[in-house]
Coordinates of C-alpha atoms in Angstrom, one line a residue:
Chain T
X1 CA -55.9 81.9 -16.9
X2 CA -59.2 80.0 -16.4
X3 CA -60.6 81.9 -19.3
X4 CA -58.0 80.6 -21.6
X5 CA -58.7 77.1 -20.4
X6 CA -62.4 77.6 -21.0
X7 CA -61.7 79.0 -24.5
X8 CA -59.4 76.2 -25.4
X9 CA -62.1 73.7 -24.3
X10 CA -64.6 75.7 -26.3
X11 CA -62.5 75.5 -29.4
X12 CA -61.9 71.8 -28.9
X13 CA -65.6 71.1 -28.4
X14 CA -66.6 73.1 -31.5
X15 CA -64.2 71.0 -33.5
X16 CA -65.3 67.8 -32.0
X17 CA -68.8 68.6 -33.1
X18 CA -68.0 68.4 -36.8
X19 CA -67.7 65.1 -38.5
X20 CA -64.4 65.2 -40.2
X21 CA -63.0 62.0 -41.5
X22 CA -59.4 62.9 -41.4
X23 CA -57.1 61.6 -44.0
X24 CA -58.4 63.4 -47.0
X25 CA -55.0 63.5 -48.7
X26 CA -55.3 64.3 -52.4
X27 CA -52.7 61.6 -53.0
X28 CA -55.1 58.8 -51.9
X29 CA -57.7 57.1 -54.0
X30 CA -60.1 54.2 -53.4
X31 CA -60.0 51.0 -55.2
X32 CA -63.1 48.8 -55.8
X33 CA -63.1 45.1 -56.5
X34 CA -66.1 43.9 -58.4
X35 CA -66.7 40.2 -59.1
X36 CA -68.6 38.7 -62.1
X37 CA -69.2 35.1 -62.9
X38 CA -69.4 33.1 -66.0
X39 CA -69.5 29.5 -67.3
X40 CA -66.8 29.4 -70.0
X41 CA -67.8 32.9 -71.1
X42 CA -71.5 32.8 -70.6
X43 CA -72.5 35.2 -67.9
X44 CA -73.9 33.6 -64.7
X45 CA -76.0 35.5 -62.2
X46 CA -78.4 34.1 -59.6
X47 CA -81.1 34.3 -62.2
X48 CA -79.3 31.3 -63.9
X49 CA -79.5 29.3 -60.7
X50 CA -81.6 26.3 -59.9
X51 CA -82.1 24.9 -63.4
X52 CA -79.8 22.3 -65.0
X53 CA -78.2 24.3 -67.8
X54 CA -74.5 24.0 -67.5
X55 CA -72.3 21.1 -68.9
X56 CA -69.0 20.5 -67.2
X57 CA -65.8 19.3 -68.9
X58 CA -66.5 15.7 -68.0
X59 CA -69.9 16.0 -69.7
X60 CA -72.3 16.1 -66.8
X61 CA -75.2 18.4 -67.0
X62 CA -75.5 20.4 -63.9
X63 CA -77.1 23.4 -62.0
X64 CA -75.9 25.8 -59.4
X65 CA -78.1 26.5 -56.3
X66 CA -75.6 28.2 -54.1
X67 CA -72.3 30.0 -54.6
X68 CA -70.5 32.0 -52.0
X69 CA -66.8 32.4 -51.4
X70 CA -64.4 34.4 -49.3
X71 CA -61.9 37.0 -50.5
X72 CA -59.3 38.5 -48.2
X73 CA -56.0 40.2 -47.8
X74 CA -56.1 42.4 -50.8
X75 CA -52.6 44.0 -51.2
X76 CA -50.6 46.1 -53.6
X77 CA -46.9 45.7 -54.2
X78 CA -44.4 48.4 -55.3
X79 CA -41.2 48.1 -57.2
X80 CA -39.2 48.9 -54.1
X81 CA -40.5 45.8 -52.4
X82 CA -43.0 47.7 -50.2
X83 CA -46.4 46.2 -49.9
X84 CA -49.6 48.0 -49.0
X85 CA -52.0 45.8 -47.1
X86 CA -55.7 46.6 -47.0
X87 CA -57.8 45.4 -44.2
X88 CA -61.0 43.3 -44.2
X89 CA -62.4 40.3 -45.9
X90 CA -65.6 39.7 -47.7
X91 CA -68.0 37.0 -48.5
X92 CA -69.1 37.1 -52.1
X93 CA -72.7 35.8 -52.1
X94 CA -73.8 35.1 -55.7
X95 CA -76.9 33.2 -54.4
X96 CA -78.4 36.3 -52.9
X97 CA -76.6 38.7 -55.3
X98 CA -74.9 40.6 -52.5
X99 CA -71.4 41.6 -51.7
X100 CA -70.3 41.2 -55.3
X101 CA -68.5 44.6 -55.0
X102 CA -66.1 45.4 -52.3
X103 CA -64.2 48.5 -51.4
X104 CA -61.5 48.1 -48.8
X105 CA -61.5 50.9 -46.1
X106 CA -57.8 51.4 -46.6
X107 CA -57.0 54.4 -48.8
X108 CA -54.6 53.7 -51.5
X109 CA -51.8 56.2 -52.4
X110 CA -51.6 57.1 -56.1
X111 CA -48.6 55.6 -57.9
X112 CA -47.3 52.7 -59.9
X113 CA -47.8 49.2 -58.5
X114 CA -46.0 46.1 -59.8
X115 CA -48.8 43.8 -58.7
X116 CA -52.2 43.7 -57.0
X117 CA -53.0 40.5 -55.2
X118 CA -56.0 39.0 -53.3
X119 CA -56.4 35.8 -51.5
X120 CA -59.2 33.3 -52.3
X121 CA -60.1 32.0 -48.8
X122 CA -57.9 32.9 -45.8
X123 CA -54.2 32.4 -45.6
X124 CA -53.2 30.2 -42.7
X125 CA -52.6 33.0 -40.2
X126 CA -55.9 34.8 -41.0
X127 CA -57.8 31.5 -40.9
X128 CA -57.1 30.8 -37.3
X129 CA -55.9 34.0 -35.7
X130 CA -59.2 35.5 -34.7
X131 CA -63.0 35.2 -34.4
X132 CA -64.9 36.8 -37.3
X133 CA -68.3 37.4 -35.9
X134 CA -69.7 38.2 -39.4
X135 CA -68.5 34.8 -40.8
X136 CA -69.7 33.0 -37.7
X137 CA -73.1 34.6 -38.1
X138 CA -73.1 33.3 -41.7
X139 CA -72.3 29.8 -40.4
X140 CA -69.1 29.9 -42.5
X141 CA -67.1 27.8 -40.0
X142 CA -65.1 24.6 -40.6
X143 CA -65.6 22.0 -37.8
X144 CA -62.9 21.9 -35.1
X145 CA -62.5 18.2 -35.9
X146 CA -61.1 19.4 -39.3
X147 CA -58.9 22.1 -37.6
X148 CA -61.5 24.9 -37.4
X149 CA -61.1 28.1 -39.3
X150 CA -63.4 29.0 -42.2
X151 CA -64.7 27.7 -45.5
X152 CA -63.2 29.2 -48.6
X153 CA -66.1 28.4 -51.0
X154 CA -69.4 26.7 -51.0
X155 CA -70.6 25.7 -54.5
X156 CA -73.7 23.5 -54.5
X157 CA -76.3 22.3 -56.9
X158 CA -77.5 19.2 -58.8
X159 CA -76.1 17.2 -61.6
X160 CA -77.5 14.3 -63.8
X161 CA -75.5 11.3 -62.7
X162 CA -74.6 8.2 -64.8
X163 CA -77.9 6.5 -63.8
X164 CA -79.8 9.5 -65.1
X165 CA -80.7 10.7 -61.6
X166 CA -80.7 14.3 -60.5
X167 CA -78.2 14.2 -57.6
X168 CA -77.0 16.9 -55.3
X169 CA -73.3 18.0 -55.1
X170 CA -71.6 20.2 -52.5
X171 CA -68.2 21.4 -53.7
X172 CA -66.9 23.0 -50.5
X173 CA -63.3 24.3 -50.5
X174 CA -61.4 24.5 -47.2
X175 CA -57.8 24.2 -46.1
X176 CA -56.8 20.6 -47.0
X177 CA -56.6 18.4 -43.9
X178 CA -55.7 14.7 -43.5
X179 CA -57.7 13.5 -40.5
X180 CA -56.7 9.9 -40.6
X181 CA -55.3 10.5 -37.2
X182 CA -57.9 12.7 -35.4
X183 CA -55.4 13.9 -32.8
X184 CA -52.6 14.5 -35.3
X185 CA -54.3 16.4 -38.1
X186 CA -52.0 17.1 -41.1
X187 CA -52.6 20.2 -43.1
X188 CA -51.7 21.6 -46.5
X189 CA -52.4 25.1 -47.5
X190 CA -55.0 25.5 -50.2
X191 CA -55.8 29.2 -50.2
X192 CA -55.1 30.8 -53.6
X193 CA -53.2 34.1 -54.1
X194 CA -54.6 35.6 -57.3
X195 CA -52.3 38.1 -59.0
X196 CA -54.0 40.8 -61.1
X197 CA -50.7 42.3 -62.4
X198 CA -49.2 45.8 -62.5
X199 CA -51.3 48.9 -62.4
X200 CA -50.7 52.6 -62.4
X201 CA -53.1 54.4 -60.1
X202 CA -54.0 58.0 -60.5
X203 CA -57.7 58.2 -59.6
X204 CA -60.4 56.0 -58.1
X205 CA -60.6 52.8 -59.9
X206 CA -62.4 49.4 -60.1
X207 CA -60.9 46.1 -60.7
X208 CA -63.4 44.0 -62.6
X209 CA -62.7 40.4 -61.8
X210 CA -64.2 37.3 -63.5
X211 CA -64.7 33.9 -62.0
X212 CA -65.1 31.1 -64.6
X213 CA -67.0 28.6 -62.6
X214 CA -66.5 25.8 -65.2
X215 CA -62.7 26.0 -64.4
X216 CA -63.3 24.3 -61.1
X217 CA -64.2 21.1 -62.9
X218 CA -61.8 21.2 -65.8
X219 CA -58.1 22.1 -65.5
X220 CA -55.7 20.5 -64.9
X221 CA -57.9 17.8 -63.3
X222 CA -61.0 16.6 -65.1
X223 CA -63.6 16.4 -62.3
X224 CA -66.1 13.5 -62.3
X225 CA -69.0 14.4 -60.2
X226 CA -70.2 10.7 -60.3
X227 CA -67.2 9.7 -58.2
X228 CA -67.0 12.7 -56.1
X229 CA -70.0 15.0 -55.4
X230 CA -70.1 15.4 -51.6
X231 CA -68.3 14.9 -48.3
X232 CA -65.4 16.8 -49.7
X233 CA -64.4 18.7 -46.6
X234 CA -62.6 15.8 -44.9
X235 CA -61.3 14.6 -48.2
X236 CA -57.6 15.7 -48.4
X237 CA -57.1 14.8 -52.1
X238 CA -60.3 16.5 -53.1
X239 CA -59.1 19.7 -51.5
X240 CA -55.8 19.5 -53.3
X241 CA -57.6 18.9 -56.6
X242 CA -59.8 22.0 -56.0
X243 CA -56.7 24.0 -55.2
X244 CA -55.1 23.0 -58.5
X245 CA -58.2 23.6 -60.5
X246 CA -58.7 26.9 -58.8
X247 CA -55.4 28.4 -60.1
X248 CA -57.0 29.7 -63.3
X249 CA -60.6 30.3 -62.1
X250 CA -60.1 34.1 -61.6
X251 CA -59.0 36.6 -64.2
X252 CA -58.8 40.3 -64.5
X253 CA -61.4 41.4 -67.0
X254 CA -60.6 45.1 -67.0
X255 CA -59.7 48.1 -64.8
X256 CA -62.2 51.0 -65.1
X257 CA -61.7 54.5 -63.7
Chain C
X1 CA -68.1 88.5 -15.4
X2 CA -67.1 87.5 -18.9
X3 CA -66.5 84.0 -17.6
X4 CA -70.1 83.6 -17.3
X5 CA -70.6 84.3 -21.0
X6 CA -67.9 81.9 -22.0
X7 CA -69.3 79.2 -19.9
X8 CA -72.8 79.6 -21.2
X9 CA -71.6 79.5 -24.8
X10 CA -69.7 76.4 -23.8
X11 CA -72.9 74.9 -22.4
X12 CA -74.9 75.7 -25.5
X13 CA -72.3 74.1 -27.7
X14 CA -72.4 71.0 -25.6
X15 CA -76.1 70.9 -26.0
X16 CA -76.1 71.5 -29.7
X17 CA -73.7 68.6 -30.1
X18 CA -76.2 66.0 -28.9
X19 CA -78.9 64.7 -31.2
X20 CA -81.4 64.3 -28.4
X21 CA -84.5 66.4 -28.8
X22 CA -83.9 69.2 -26.2
X23 CA -86.4 70.7 -23.8
X24 CA -86.9 69.3 -20.4
X25 CA -90.6 68.6 -20.7
X26 CA -90.3 65.8 -23.3
X27 CA -91.0 62.5 -21.6
X28 CA -88.5 59.8 -22.2
X29 CA -89.1 56.2 -21.1
X30 CA -86.3 54.3 -19.4
X31 CA -83.9 52.7 -21.9
X32 CA -83.4 49.0 -21.2
X33 CA -80.8 47.7 -23.6
X34 CA -80.8 44.0 -24.4
X35 CA -78.5 41.9 -22.2
X36 CA -76.3 40.2 -24.7
X37 CA -75.2 36.8 -23.4
X38 CA -71.5 36.0 -23.4
X39 CA -71.7 33.2 -25.9
X40 CA -73.4 35.5 -28.4
X41 CA -71.1 38.5 -27.6
X42 CA -68.0 36.3 -28.2
X43 CA -69.1 34.7 -31.4
X44 CA -71.7 36.5 -33.5
X45 CA -72.9 39.9 -34.7
X46 CA -74.9 42.2 -32.5
X47 CA -78.7 41.8 -32.4
X48 CA -80.9 43.9 -34.7
X49 CA -82.9 46.6 -32.9
X50 CA -84.9 49.0 -35.1
X51 CA -83.9 52.6 -34.4
X52 CA -87.5 53.6 -34.1
X53 CA -88.3 51.0 -31.4
X54 CA -85.5 50.9 -28.9
X55 CA -86.0 48.7 -25.9
X56 CA -87.4 50.4 -22.8
X57 CA -88.5 49.2 -19.4
X58 CA -92.0 50.6 -19.9
X59 CA -92.3 49.2 -23.4
X60 CA -91.3 45.7 -22.2
X61 CA -93.8 45.7 -19.3
X62 CA -96.5 46.7 -21.7
X63 CA -95.5 44.2 -24.3
X64 CA -95.5 41.4 -21.8
X65 CA -99.0 42.3 -20.5
X66 CA -100.3 42.4 -24.1
X67 CA -98.6 39.1 -24.9
X68 CA -100.5 37.3 -22.1
X69 CA -103.7 39.1 -22.5
X70 CA -106.8 37.6 -24.2
X71 CA -108.1 41.1 -24.9
X72 CA -106.4 40.8 -28.3
X73 CA -108.7 38.0 -29.5
X74 CA -112.2 38.5 -30.7
X75 CA -114.0 36.6 -28.0
X76 CA -111.5 37.2 -25.2
X77 CA -110.4 33.6 -25.0
X78 CA -107.0 33.6 -26.6
X79 CA -103.7 35.4 -26.0
X80 CA -100.4 35.1 -27.9
X81 CA -99.3 32.9 -25.0
X82 CA -102.1 30.4 -25.8
X83 CA -100.0 29.2 -28.8
X84 CA -96.7 30.5 -27.5
X85 CA -96.5 29.1 -24.0
X86 CA -93.4 29.9 -21.9
X87 CA -93.3 26.3 -20.6
X88 CA -92.9 25.1 -24.2
X89 CA -90.2 27.6 -25.0
X90 CA -93.0 29.7 -26.4
X91 CA -94.6 27.2 -28.7
X92 CA -97.4 24.8 -27.9
X93 CA -97.6 21.0 -27.7
X94 CA -100.3 20.7 -30.4
X95 CA -99.5 19.6 -33.9
X96 CA -101.6 22.4 -35.3
X97 CA -102.5 25.3 -33.0
X98 CA -106.2 25.8 -32.4
X99 CA -107.7 29.2 -33.1
X100 CA -110.4 31.0 -31.0
X101 CA -113.4 29.3 -32.6
X102 CA -111.7 25.9 -32.6
X103 CA -110.5 26.2 -36.2
X104 CA -107.2 24.4 -36.8
X105 CA -104.3 25.8 -38.9
X106 CA -101.9 23.8 -41.1
X107 CA -98.7 24.9 -39.4
X108 CA -97.0 24.0 -36.2
X109 CA -96.6 26.9 -33.8
X110 CA -93.0 28.2 -33.6
X111 CA -91.0 28.6 -30.5
X112 CA -90.0 32.2 -29.8
X113 CA -86.4 33.1 -28.6
X114 CA -83.3 34.9 -29.8
X115 CA -85.4 36.6 -32.5
X116 CA -83.3 39.8 -32.4
X117 CA -80.5 37.7 -33.9
X118 CA -82.6 36.7 -36.9
X119 CA -80.4 39.1 -39.0
X120 CA -82.6 38.8 -42.2
X121 CA -85.7 39.6 -40.1
X122 CA -87.8 37.1 -42.1
X123 CA -90.4 35.6 -39.8
X124 CA -92.8 32.6 -40.0
X125 CA -92.0 29.1 -41.4
X126 CA -92.1 30.6 -44.9
X127 CA -90.5 34.0 -44.1
X128 CA -93.5 35.9 -45.3
X129 CA -93.2 38.7 -42.9
X130 CA -90.3 41.2 -42.5
X131 CA -89.5 42.3 -39.0
X132 CA -91.0 41.4 -35.6
X133 CA -93.1 44.6 -35.5
X134 CA -94.9 43.6 -38.7
X135 CA -95.2 40.0 -37.6
X136 CA -97.4 40.9 -34.6
X137 CA -100.0 42.6 -36.9
X138 CA -100.9 39.2 -38.3
X139 CA -102.1 36.8 -35.5
X140 CA -104.7 39.4 -34.2
X141 CA -106.6 39.5 -37.5
X142 CA -105.8 36.0 -38.7
X143 CA -109.3 34.3 -38.9
X144 CA -107.9 30.9 -37.7
X145 CA -106.0 32.6 -34.8
X146 CA -107.4 35.6 -32.9
X147 CA -109.9 36.6 -35.6
X148 CA -110.2 40.1 -34.4
X149 CA -110.1 43.6 -36.0
X150 CA -107.6 46.2 -35.0
X151 CA -110.4 48.8 -34.5
X152 CA -111.9 46.5 -31.9
X153 CA -108.6 45.9 -30.2
X154 CA -107.8 49.7 -30.1
X155 CA -111.2 50.5 -28.7
X156 CA -111.0 47.9 -26.0
X157 CA -107.5 49.0 -25.0
X158 CA -108.5 52.7 -25.1
X159 CA -111.4 52.0 -22.7
X160 CA -109.4 49.7 -20.4
X161 CA -108.6 50.9 -16.9
X162 CA -104.8 50.3 -17.1
X163 CA -103.7 50.3 -20.8
X164 CA -103.9 54.0 -21.6
X165 CA -101.5 54.8 -18.8
X166 CA -99.2 52.0 -19.7
X167 CA -99.1 53.1 -23.4
X168 CA -98.4 56.7 -22.3
X169 CA -95.5 55.5 -20.1
X170 CA -94.1 53.3 -22.8
X171 CA -94.3 55.7 -25.7
X172 CA -95.2 59.1 -24.3
X173 CA -98.4 59.5 -26.4
X174 CA -102.0 59.0 -25.6
X175 CA -103.8 57.7 -28.7
X176 CA -103.2 54.0 -28.8
X177 CA -102.5 52.7 -32.3
X178 CA -101.9 49.2 -33.7
X179 CA -98.3 50.3 -34.5
X180 CA -97.7 50.9 -30.8
X181 CA -99.2 47.6 -29.8
X182 CA -96.9 45.8 -32.1
X183 CA -93.9 47.8 -31.0
X184 CA -94.5 46.9 -27.4
X185 CA -95.1 43.2 -28.3
X186 CA -91.8 43.2 -30.3
X187 CA -89.9 44.7 -27.4
X188 CA -91.1 41.9 -25.1
X189 CA -90.3 39.3 -27.7
X190 CA -86.8 40.6 -28.1
X191 CA -86.0 40.0 -24.4
X192 CA -86.8 36.3 -24.9
X193 CA -83.2 35.3 -25.0
X194 CA -82.1 31.7 -24.5
X195 CA -78.3 31.2 -24.0
X196 CA -77.9 29.1 -20.9
X197 CA -78.0 25.5 -22.0
X198 CA -75.5 22.9 -20.8
X199 CA -73.8 23.4 -24.1
X200 CA -73.5 27.2 -23.6
X201 CA -71.9 26.5 -20.2
X202 CA -69.6 24.1 -21.9
X203 CA -68.6 26.9 -24.3
X204 CA -67.9 29.1 -21.3
X205 CA -65.9 26.2 -19.8
X206 CA -68.3 25.9 -16.9
X207 CA -69.6 22.4 -17.8
X208 CA -68.2 19.3 -19.4
X209 CA -69.9 17.1 -22.0
X210 CA -70.5 13.4 -21.4
X211 CA -68.7 11.1 -23.9
X212 CA -72.1 10.6 -25.5
X213 CA -72.8 14.3 -26.0
X214 CA -69.2 14.8 -27.3
X215 CA -69.6 12.1 -29.9
X216 CA -73.1 13.4 -30.7
X217 CA -71.5 16.8 -31.5
X218 CA -69.0 15.0 -33.8
X219 CA -71.8 13.3 -35.6
X220 CA -73.5 16.7 -36.0
X221 CA -70.3 18.3 -37.3
X222 CA -69.1 15.4 -39.5
X223 CA -69.8 15.9 -43.2
X224 CA -69.8 12.2 -43.7
X225 CA -72.4 11.5 -40.9
X226 CA -75.0 14.0 -39.6
X227 CA -73.7 17.1 -41.5
X228 CA -76.2 19.1 -39.6
X229 CA -73.9 22.1 -39.1
X230 CA -74.3 23.6 -42.6
X231 CA -77.8 24.6 -41.7
X232 CA -78.2 24.4 -38.0
X233 CA -75.3 26.4 -36.6
X234 CA -72.2 25.2 -34.8
X235 CA -70.3 26.0 -31.6
X236 CA -69.2 29.2 -33.2
X237 CA -72.7 30.1 -34.2
X238 CA -74.7 29.3 -31.0
X239 CA -78.0 30.4 -32.5
X240 CA -78.2 26.8 -33.8
X241 CA -79.9 27.9 -37.0
X242 CA -78.9 29.7 -40.2
X243 CA -82.4 31.3 -40.3
X244 CA -82.4 30.4 -44.0
X245 CA -84.9 28.4 -46.1
X246 CA -84.3 24.8 -47.3
X247 CA -86.1 21.7 -48.3
X248 CA -84.8 19.0 -46.0
X249 CA -86.4 16.1 -47.8
X250 CA -89.6 15.6 -45.9
X251 CA -91.9 15.0 -48.9
X252 CA -91.7 13.8 -52.6
X253 CA -94.9 15.8 -53.3
X254 CA -95.7 18.9 -51.3
X255 CA -99.1 19.8 -49.7
X256 CA -97.6 23.0 -48.4
X257 CA -95.1 24.7 -50.7
X258 CA -93.7 27.1 -48.1
X259 CA -91.4 29.7 -49.4
X260 CA -92.5 29.0 -52.9
X261 CA -95.9 30.5 -52.1
X262 CA -94.3 33.7 -51.1
X263 CA -91.7 34.2 -53.8
X264 CA -93.6 32.6 -56.6
X265 CA -90.5 30.8 -57.7
X266 CA -91.0 27.1 -58.1
X267 CA -87.3 26.6 -57.1
X268 CA -88.4 27.6 -53.6
X269 CA -91.2 25.0 -53.3
X270 CA -91.0 22.9 -50.2
X271 CA -88.6 25.2 -48.5
X272 CA -89.1 26.3 -44.9
X273 CA -87.0 28.2 -42.4
X274 CA -84.4 26.1 -40.5
X275 CA -85.6 26.1 -36.9
X276 CA -83.1 26.6 -34.0
X277 CA -82.2 23.4 -32.3
X278 CA -82.2 25.0 -28.9
X279 CA -84.9 23.9 -26.4
X280 CA -86.0 20.9 -28.4
X281 CA -86.9 19.1 -25.2
X282 CA -89.8 21.6 -24.7
X283 CA -90.9 22.1 -28.3
X284 CA -92.3 18.8 -29.7
X285 CA -93.8 18.1 -32.2
X286 CA -91.3 19.0 -34.9
X287 CA -91.2 20.4 -38.4
X288 CA -93.5 23.0 -40.0
X289 CA -96.4 20.6 -39.8
X290 CA -95.5 19.0 -36.5
X291 CA -95.3 15.6 -38.2
X292 CA -92.7 14.1 -35.9
X293 CA -93.4 13.6 -32.2
X294 CA -89.9 12.6 -31.1
X295 CA -86.3 13.4 -31.8
X296 CA -85.8 9.7 -32.7
X297 CA -88.3 10.2 -35.6
X298 CA -86.4 13.4 -36.7
X299 CA -83.1 11.6 -36.6
X300 CA -84.5 8.6 -38.4
X301 CA -85.8 11.0 -41.1
X302 CA -82.4 12.5 -41.8
X303 CA -80.7 9.1 -41.5
X304 CA -82.9 6.9 -43.7
X305 CA -86.2 8.7 -44.5
X306 CA -85.2 11.3 -47.0
X307 CA -87.7 11.9 -49.9
X308 CA -86.4 13.1 -53.2
X309 CA -88.0 16.1 -54.9
X310 CA -86.6 18.7 -57.4
X311 CA -85.9 21.3 -54.7
X312 CA -84.3 19.0 -52.1
X313 CA -81.2 20.6 -50.6
X314 CA -77.9 19.4 -52.2
X315 CA -76.6 18.8 -48.7
X316 CA -79.0 15.9 -48.3
X317 CA -76.9 12.9 -49.1
X318 CA -77.6 9.4 -50.5
X319 CA -81.2 10.4 -51.1
X320 CA -81.7 7.3 -53.2
X321 CA -81.0 5.3 -50.0
X322 CA -83.0 7.6 -47.8
X323 CA -79.9 9.0 -46.2
X324 CA -76.5 8.1 -44.8
X325 CA -77.8 5.5 -42.4
X326 CA -76.3 6.4 -39.0
X327 CA -75.5 3.6 -36.6
X328 CA -77.8 3.2 -33.6
X329 CA -75.1 4.5 -31.2
X330 CA -74.4 7.5 -33.4
X331 CA -78.2 8.3 -33.4
X332 CA -78.4 8.0 -29.6
X333 CA -75.4 10.2 -29.2
X334 CA -76.7 12.8 -31.6
X335 CA -79.9 12.9 -29.6
X336 CA -77.9 13.4 -26.4
X337 CA -76.0 16.2 -27.9
X338 CA -79.2 17.9 -29.2
X339 CA -80.7 17.8 -25.8
X340 CA -77.6 19.5 -24.4
X341 CA -78.8 22.6 -26.3
X342 CA -82.0 22.9 -24.2
X343 CA -82.1 25.6 -21.6
X344 CA -84.4 25.0 -18.6
X345 CA -83.6 28.4 -17.1
X346 CA -85.3 29.9 -20.2
X347 CA -88.7 28.4 -19.5
X348 CA -88.4 29.1 -15.8
X349 CA -87.3 32.7 -16.1
X350 CA -89.9 34.8 -14.1
X351 CA -89.3 37.8 -16.4
X352 CA -90.8 35.8 -19.2
X353 CA -93.7 34.3 -17.3
X354 CA -97.1 35.7 -16.5
X355 CA -97.6 36.3 -12.8

């Protein structure tokens, strides 16, 4: 009797020695999300940063010194209404050329999907439901006086203003908040769900996604940096304008296998 | 009888599972993991400890002795602690630290704490050294600091009455090397943790802020006023620094180009590492060149003294007017808040002081 027990333990231990990762179903693939950036079609990497070389729709010449933004809640929808949620969020950091490519841990079953969606920023629940130690360590927080939670994007640089002076701008996107009454903050959601459309998945694949940075200043609202170039976090209308201009910033370039 | 066999196989398998070097005669110093304070545990990522230099009791004891020992300097007059004094949160009160032969550098000494949470591991004002272990190589041979050679240091340590034994206890080997010296120093430096300011206790709901401190925090966090939080942390990032490099508008023309010297990129000229705002009460003077003697001067700088230059950070606002012009009461409150980040228990901690 004791021998059987010992043998069982032995088998168990031998197994626990090996590093198996479970879940190796042949029906699962992994999806990668890769972000590239452009200014109305001209590629932008951090090598293009720090010099005035872009012209926005309103005619200001400008540079980019910092660009980082948050992507979360990547999910895939099926025709039967079922949605596969992947876990995790990631901070795309173009300034340091890191995290431009993200692979959710969640394995994705092969099959036909009617839509693939990600969130720019955090939806309201994700924004306040928990502490993200990685985002705190990156000082990505929104002050409590504006409701807390996290930034969606930080885009910063310089522009030549209408007095011919090089001036800093800080285009920071967060959840829109009206703080005219500090103890009764009023919010409006400004995260953006970006839909990549239907896809049939049969093997590992990469979604190559483009961000056209110029769009933030263009459409439908022409952005005049002379009138608005900083202190945008507590500015409710500025956040709504960013949300509207953000609708067509992202596009699916191609899916590669 | 066969039980015996089964049990011994079992035993062998258990052993083979572990990654530890087996054999009972290998000496292993006593692990001494970092005590992670609650406010860090709750909010931010774990500290960075290199796998090849884990914290041990013996390593820390040795590192501490080395840190306070003048044996590292050429003429036996200067220790790390000479410029990194516990009573000043491990910096010194001089504008520029004085080296062993009276030579004066061009940079203000830096306070030392919470360095295991410098995730990018870039040290010095200009980030020129990667990792604490490498950092410690520098002061010993720097001509305007300890001005020594590593051969001399090793010979002295090797011939010393206590050090060979301490090194053996810390690392299990007899030949002393400069790598082991810097490993021990780094272990001691990593235990220099400061997380017990009034504001930390406020975060743990063990203290309350005065109305002044509370308004000061709001000035700090308000994008239309101080807007300090984009670079200097916030209640959810209680390191009170981003450990990144910025030009905060000190000069229109640079005498010291900081990060630009290291990267060779003119876009980095005039950028220096954001210091932590903890323990400011002990660390004057301020900035990389110690130009400001008081927090009033620092706050006036941000409020109305900003100097424009091509690399000034975009977060610096109304540069043409010198800044956002805080009211006198906002300035006083901001100062009160900043002082709430100072931690007297850190400078008085016997574990960090030379006895």
